[in-house]
Amino acid sequence: MARADIDEVLAGIPIFSKCNKKELRSITRLLSSLRVSAGEVLTTQGDHGREFMIIESGTAVVRRNDRKVGTMAPGDFFGELAMLAGVTRTATVIAETDMVIDVLSPREFSSLLADNPAIASKIYLTAIRRLYEDNQRGLQ
């Protein structure tokens, strides 16, 4: 995918929607795009996490304790808790369809947060919201 296309895809993702073109270009430079096949396990609950992932296309199933707890689609992201708090993965995420995901390593993730306070705020708020919702549903 051409760089301008990736910038456009990022602009359509809620956490990046308020970024200007310069900010989108700087984020695009940090991302590594991966194609994954349906059925591929993206994260495993209890494993140590080393990546933050954003779904560009396709869908994934989220499972906790062998129970389906949700589905993720383009624009959704995961892995932020492992990256922010250094904890193990809280869920298993499995590609439901063929997918394209954008991946950030720990160094790139830290750079993204440090250089983009508005994005950092959205990621922190999402992490807190997910923890709250899990607590309310008794999924911890």
mmCIF file of C-alpha atoms in Angstrom:
data_model
loop_
_atom_site.group_PDB
_atom_site.id
_atom_site.type_symbol
_atom_site.label_atom_id
_atom_site.label_comp_id
_atom_site.label_asym_id
_atom_site.label_seq_id
_atom_site.Cartn_x
_atom_site.Cartn_y
_atom_site.Cartn_z
ATOM 1 C CA MET A 1 0.000 0.000 0.000
ATOM 2 C CA ALA A 2 1.301 3.447 -0.883
ATOM 3 C CA ARG A 3 2.277 5.775 1.936
ATOM 4 C CA ALA A 4 -0.504 8.265 1.113
ATOM 5 C CA ASP A 5 -3.005 5.394 1.306
ATOM 6 C CA ILE A 6 -1.700 4.370 4.724
ATOM 7 C CA ASP A 7 -1.962 7.981 5.927
ATOM 8 C CA GLU A 8 -5.576 8.020 4.722
ATOM 9 C CA VAL A 9 -6.344 4.714 6.480
ATOM 10 C CA LEU A 10 -4.807 6.055 9.699
ATOM 11 C CA ALA A 11 -6.855 9.250 9.455
ATOM 12 C CA GLY A 12 -9.988 7.080 9.466
ATOM 13 C CA ILE A 13 -9.006 5.328 12.718
ATOM 14 C CA PRO A 14 -10.550 7.083 15.728
ATOM 15 C CA ILE A 15 -7.318 7.428 17.739
ATOM 16 C CA PHE A 16 -5.620 9.142 14.787
ATOM 17 C CA SER A 17 -8.579 11.097 13.385
ATOM 18 C CA LYS A 18 -7.502 14.447 14.870
ATOM 19 C CA CYS A 19 -3.931 14.199 13.545
ATOM 20 C CA ASN A 20 -2.749 16.548 10.834
ATOM 21 C CA LYS A 21 -0.927 15.282 7.726
ATOM 22 C CA LYS A 22 2.519 15.841 9.229
ATOM 23 C CA GLU A 23 1.602 13.856 12.347
ATOM 24 C CA LEU A 24 0.099 11.058 10.230
ATOM 25 C CA ARG A 25 3.306 10.826 8.182
ATOM 26 C CA SER A 26 5.401 10.587 11.350
ATOM 27 C CA ILE A 27 3.154 7.809 12.675
ATOM 28 C CA THR A 28 3.217 5.969 9.336
ATOM 29 C CA ARG A 29 7.020 5.858 9.510
ATOM 30 C CA LEU A 30 6.787 3.997 12.835
ATOM 31 C CA LEU A 31 4.379 1.301 11.643
ATOM 32 C CA SER A 32 5.183 -2.103 10.232
ATOM 33 C CA SER A 33 2.305 -3.514 8.194
ATOM 34 C CA LEU A 34 1.657 -7.261 8.355
ATOM 35 C CA ARG A 35 -0.711 -9.522 6.479
ATOM 36 C CA VAL A 36 -2.138 -12.365 8.558
ATOM 37 C CA SER A 37 -4.308 -15.294 7.566
ATOM 38 C CA ALA A 38 -7.655 -16.238 9.057
ATOM 39 C CA GLY A 39 -7.128 -18.448 12.079
ATOM 40 C CA GLU A 40 -3.738 -16.985 13.009
ATOM 41 C CA VAL A 41 -3.275 -16.252 16.721
ATOM 42 C CA LEU A 42 -2.184 -12.644 17.169
ATOM 43 C CA THR A 43 -1.855 -12.670 20.967
ATOM 44 C CA THR A 44 -2.206 -15.357 23.606
ATOM 45 C CA GLN A 45 -3.651 -14.647 27.032
ATOM 46 C CA GLY A 46 -0.945 -14.883 29.683
ATOM 47 C CA ASP A 47 1.989 -14.391 27.296
ATOM 48 C CA HIS A 48 4.295 -11.403 27.573
ATOM 49 C CA GLY A 49 3.374 -8.764 25.024
ATOM 50 C CA ARG A 50 5.871 -6.888 22.934
ATOM 51 C CA GLU A 51 3.689 -5.287 20.265
ATOM 52 C CA PHE A 52 0.852 -2.813 19.962
ATOM 53 C CA MET A 53 -1.411 -3.641 17.015
ATOM 54 C CA ILE A 54 -3.954 -1.681 14.990
ATOM 55 C CA ILE A 55 -6.404 -3.433 12.696
ATOM 56 C CA GLU A 56 -6.275 -1.934 9.220
ATOM 57 C CA SER A 57 -8.566 -4.502 7.561
ATOM 58 C CA GLY A 58 -10.310 -7.717 8.551
ATOM 59 C CA THR A 59 -11.764 -8.897 11.835
ATOM 60 C CA ALA A 60 -10.515 -10.731 14.913
ATOM 61 C CA VAL A 61 -12.127 -12.611 17.782
ATOM 62 C CA VAL A 62 -11.175 -11.762 21.365
ATOM 63 C CA ARG A 63 -11.203 -14.629 23.871
ATOM 64 C CA ARG A 64 -10.622 -14.637 27.626
ATOM 65 C CA ASN A 65 -10.431 -17.834 29.602
ATOM 66 C CA ASP A 66 -11.503 -19.740 26.469
ATOM 67 C CA ARG A 67 -14.675 -17.646 26.206
ATOM 68 C CA LYS A 68 -15.447 -15.245 23.358
ATOM 69 C CA VAL A 69 -15.751 -11.746 24.782
ATOM 70 C CA GLY A 70 -15.728 -9.658 21.629
ATOM 71 C CA THR A 71 -14.873 -9.001 18.024
ATOM 72 C CA MET A 72 -12.467 -6.390 16.696
ATOM 73 C CA ALA A 73 -12.668 -4.642 13.326
ATOM 74 C CA PRO A 74 -10.770 -1.998 11.325
ATOM 75 C CA GLY A 75 -9.779 0.905 13.545
ATOM 76 C CA ASP A 76 -9.643 -1.199 16.703
ATOM 77 C CA PHE A 77 -6.337 -1.677 18.481
ATOM 78 C CA PHE A 78 -4.969 -3.985 21.134
ATOM 79 C CA GLY A 79 -1.824 -4.703 23.092
ATOM 80 C CA GLU A 80 -1.789 -1.351 24.840
ATOM 81 C CA LEU A 81 -2.033 -2.795 28.374
ATOM 82 C CA ALA A 82 0.999 -5.031 27.883
ATOM 83 C CA MET A 83 2.934 -2.076 26.506
ATOM 84 C CA LEU A 84 1.796 0.539 29.048
ATOM 85 C CA ALA A 85 1.968 -1.556 32.207
ATOM 86 C CA GLY A 86 4.377 -4.354 31.305
ATOM 87 C CA VAL A 87 1.726 -6.959 32.161
ATOM 88 C CA THR A 88 0.974 -10.192 30.364
ATOM 89 C CA ARG A 89 -1.630 -10.322 27.608
ATOM 90 C CA THR A 90 -5.131 -10.116 29.028
ATOM 91 C CA ALA A 91 -6.773 -11.897 26.086
ATOM 92 C CA THR A 92 -6.179 -14.152 23.141
ATOM 93 C CA VAL A 93 -6.849 -12.447 19.803
ATOM 94 C CA ILE A 94 -7.377 -14.635 16.741
ATOM 95 C CA ALA A 95 -7.756 -13.461 13.147
ATOM 96 C CA GLU A 96 -11.319 -14.281 12.094
ATOM 97 C CA THR A 97 -10.632 -13.272 8.478
ATOM 98 C CA ASP A 98 -7.515 -12.487 6.490
ATOM 99 C CA MET A 99 -6.232 -9.244 7.952
ATOM 100 C CA VAL A 100 -3.800 -6.400 7.595
ATOM 101 C CA ILE A 101 -2.499 -5.152 10.931
ATOM 102 C CA ASP A 102 -0.118 -2.328 11.719
ATOM 103 C CA VAL A 103 2.395 -3.117 14.449
ATOM 104 C CA LEU A 104 4.471 -0.959 16.759
ATOM 105 C CA SER A 105 7.419 -2.303 18.752
ATOM 106 C CA PRO A 106 7.959 -1.102 22.342
ATOM 107 C CA ARG A 107 10.414 1.584 21.202
ATOM 108 C CA GLU A 108 8.087 2.806 18.441
ATOM 109 C CA PHE A 109 5.092 2.727 20.813
ATOM 110 C CA SER A 110 6.980 4.845 23.375
ATOM 111 C CA SER A 111 7.951 7.280 20.624
ATOM 112 C CA LEU A 112 4.330 7.516 19.453
ATOM 113 C CA LEU A 113 3.121 8.341 22.980
ATOM 114 C CA ALA A 114 5.910 10.837 23.674
ATOM 115 C CA ASP A 115 5.516 12.681 20.371
ATOM 116 C CA ASN A 116 1.691 12.685 20.210
ATOM 117 C CA PRO A 117 0.061 13.602 23.542
ATOM 118 C CA ALA A 118 -3.470 13.546 22.082
ATOM 119 C CA ILE A 119 -2.988 9.997 20.837
ATOM 120 C CA ALA A 120 -1.380 8.994 24.147
ATOM 121 C CA SER A 121 -4.425 10.323 25.979
ATOM 122 C CA LYS A 122 -6.794 8.279 23.780
ATOM 123 C CA ILE A 123 -4.747 5.118 24.273
ATOM 124 C CA TYR A 124 -4.642 5.610 28.055
ATOM 125 C CA LEU A 125 -8.375 6.309 28.204
ATOM 126 C CA THR A 126 -9.128 3.226 26.107
ATOM 127 C CA ALA A 127 -6.955 1.067 28.377
ATOM 128 C CA ILE A 128 -8.700 2.405 31.476
ATOM 129 C CA ARG A 129 -12.138 1.933 29.888
ATOM 130 C CA ARG A 130 -11.324 -1.674 28.960
ATOM 131 C CA LEU A 131 -10.137 -2.415 32.496
ATOM 132 C CA TYR A 132 -13.311 -0.874 33.921
ATOM 133 C CA GLU A 133 -15.570 -2.829 31.552
ATOM 134 C CA ASP A 134 -13.728 -6.063 32.321
ATOM 135 C CA ASN A 135 -14.160 -5.403 36.025
ATOM 136 C CA GLN A 136 -17.883 -4.742 35.566
ATOM 137 C CA ARG A 137 -18.323 -7.997 33.626
ATOM 138 C CA GLY A 138 -16.155 -9.933 36.089
ATOM 139 C CA LEU A 139 -13.560 -10.825 33.426
ATOM 140 C CA GLN A 140 -10.392 -10.053 35.322
#
